[in-house]
Coordinates of C-alpha atoms in Angstrom, one line a residue:
M1448 CA 22.8 -35.4 -28.1
D1449 CA 25.3 -36.8 -30.5
E1450 CA 26.3 -36.7 -34.2
F1451 CA 23.3 -38.9 -35.0
S1452 CA 20.6 -36.8 -33.5
P1453 CA 18.2 -35.7 -36.1
L1454 CA 18.3 -31.8 -35.6
F1455 CA 17.9 -30.0 -38.9
A1456 CA 15.0 -29.4 -41.3
I1457 CA 15.8 -29.8 -44.8
A1458 CA 16.2 -26.0 -45.5
V1459 CA 18.7 -25.7 -42.8
A1460 CA 20.7 -28.9 -43.6
A1461 CA 20.8 -27.7 -47.3
E1462 CA 22.1 -24.4 -46.2
L1463 CA 24.8 -26.1 -43.8
A1464 CA 25.9 -28.6 -46.8
G1465 CA 25.9 -25.7 -49.4
M1466 CA 23.2 -27.3 -51.6
H1467 CA 19.7 -26.8 -52.7
P1468 CA 16.8 -28.6 -50.9
Q1469 CA 15.9 -30.3 -53.9
T1470 CA 19.4 -31.9 -54.2
L1471 CA 18.9 -33.3 -50.7
R1472 CA 15.5 -34.7 -51.6
Q1473 CA 17.2 -36.4 -54.6
Y1474 CA 19.9 -37.9 -52.5
D1475 CA 17.3 -39.1 -50.0
R1476 CA 15.2 -40.7 -53.0
I1477 CA 18.5 -42.6 -54.6
G1478 CA 19.5 -43.4 -50.9
L1479 CA 22.8 -41.6 -50.6
V1480 CA 21.9 -39.7 -47.4
K1481 CA 18.8 -41.3 -45.3
P1482 CA 17.5 -38.7 -42.9
T1483 CA 15.1 -39.6 -40.1
R1484 CA 11.5 -38.9 -40.6
T1485 CA 9.1 -37.2 -38.1
A1486 CA 5.5 -38.5 -37.4
G1487 CA 4.5 -36.0 -40.2
Q1488 CA 7.0 -37.7 -42.7
S1489 CA 9.2 -34.4 -42.7
R1490 CA 12.9 -35.0 -43.0
R1491 CA 15.4 -34.4 -40.1
Y1492 CA 18.9 -34.4 -40.7
S1493 CA 21.6 -35.1 -38.3
M1494 CA 25.1 -33.6 -38.1
R1495 CA 26.6 -36.7 -39.5
D1496 CA 24.2 -36.3 -42.4
V1497 CA 25.4 -32.9 -43.2
V1498 CA 28.9 -34.0 -43.0
Q1499 CA 28.1 -36.7 -45.6
L1500 CA 26.5 -34.3 -47.7
R1501 CA 29.6 -32.1 -47.7
E1502 CA 31.5 -35.2 -48.6
I1503 CA 29.2 -36.1 -51.6
A1504 CA 29.7 -32.5 -52.7
A1505 CA 33.5 -32.8 -52.7
L1506 CA 33.6 -36.3 -54.2
S1507 CA 31.3 -34.9 -56.9
A1508 CA 33.5 -31.9 -57.5
E1509 CA 36.4 -34.3 -58.0
G1510 CA 34.6 -36.0 -60.9
L1511 CA 32.9 -39.1 -59.3
N1512 CA 29.4 -40.0 -60.4
L1513 CA 26.6 -40.6 -57.8
E1514 CA 27.2 -44.5 -58.0
G1515 CA 30.9 -44.1 -57.2
V1516 CA 29.9 -41.9 -54.4
R1517 CA 27.5 -44.2 -52.9
R1518 CA 30.0 -47.1 -53.0
I1519 CA 32.6 -44.8 -51.1
L1520 CA 30.0 -43.9 -48.5
D1521 CA 29.0 -47.4 -48.1
L1522 CA 32.6 -48.6 -47.5
E1523 CA 33.2 -45.9 -45.1
N1524 CA 30.1 -46.7 -43.1
Q1525 CA 31.2 -50.2 -43.1
V1526 CA 34.7 -49.3 -41.7
T1527 CA 33.1 -47.2 -38.9
E1528 CA 30.8 -50.1 -38.0
L1529 CA 33.6 -52.7 -38.1
T1530 CA 36.0 -50.3 -36.0
V1531 CA 33.2 -50.2 -33.2
R1532 CA 32.7 -53.9 -33.2
V1533 CA 36.4 -54.5 -33.0
R1534 CA 36.4 -52.1 -29.9
E1535 CA 33.5 -53.9 -28.3
L1536 CA 35.3 -57.3 -28.9
E1537 CA 38.6 -56.1 -27.5
H1538 CA 36.8 -54.8 -24.4
A1539 CA 35.0 -58.1 -23.8
L1540 CA 38.2 -60.0 -24.4
S1541 CA 40.1 -57.9 -21.9
N1542 CA 37.3 -58.3 -19.2
E1543 CA 37.2 -62.1 -19.9
M1544 CA 40.9 -62.4 -19.4
L1545 CA 41.0 -60.4 -16.2
A1546 CA 37.9 -62.2 -14.8
R1547 CA 39.3 -65.9 -15.6
P1548 CA 41.0 -67.3 -12.5
G1549 CA 44.4 -69.3 -12.9
R1550 CA 45.3 -67.4 -16.0
R1551 CA 48.7 -65.9 -14.3
V1552 CA 51.8 -67.9 -14.1
F1553 CA 54.3 -67.6 -11.1
A1554 CA 57.7 -69.0 -10.6
A1555 CA 60.3 -68.8 -7.9
G1556 CA 62.9 -66.1 -8.6
A1557 CA 66.7 -66.5 -7.9
E1558 CA 66.4 -65.0 -4.5
G1559 CA 63.3 -67.0 -3.6
D1560 CA 60.8 -64.3 -4.3
V1561 CA 57.7 -64.9 -6.4
V1562 CA 58.0 -63.8 -10.1
S1563 CA 55.0 -63.2 -12.3
L1564 CA 55.4 -64.5 -15.9
R1565 CA 53.5 -64.3 -19.0
A1566 CA 51.9 -67.6 -20.2
G1567 CA 54.4 -69.7 -22.2
E1568 CA 57.4 -67.8 -20.8
R1569 CA 60.1 -69.7 -18.9
S1570 CA 61.9 -68.4 -15.9
K1571 CA 65.5 -67.7 -16.2
R1572 CA 67.6 -70.7 -14.9
S1573 CA 70.6 -70.1 -12.6
N1574 CA 74.0 -72.0 -12.7
A1575 CA 74.6 -71.3 -9.1
V1576 CA 75.3 -74.4 -6.9
V1577 CA 73.4 -74.3 -3.7
V1578 CA 74.7 -76.5 -0.7
W1579 CA 72.0 -77.5 1.7
R1580 CA 72.3 -79.5 4.9
Q1581 CA 69.5 -80.5 7.0
L1582 CA 69.7 -79.2 10.5
G1583 CA 70.6 -81.5 13.2
Q1584 CA 73.0 -83.5 10.7
R1585 CA 76.6 -83.8 11.6
S1586 CA 79.3 -83.4 9.3
E1587 CA 82.2 -85.8 9.3

């Protein structure tokens, strides 16, 4: 079970939210809080619904009308949905980048070792002079 599981009958949800059951019915009619319906059409409220009911009560106590409360709840729900979507996309991008071959860049280090670089990064150049002579060649 999670916060969206429909658990509470209207009387219990009203008590948890500190409201009258008729207020919950009104909020359902105008679409502020939309509880799940059972096969017999009775309302079942989730913990998330109860939290929203408490938030409605707090915003109403601060002087907001129900249309203002609706707008705030809509925006909060949109932010929640977009946050979840961003996490999904970040996860998918991360998996894609890890699975894609050839995305890592390597270079030779100063000591001849292999150094991993980020894409677009250049290896550090050295000003050292290296004298090399082919084996078997005589110096005169």
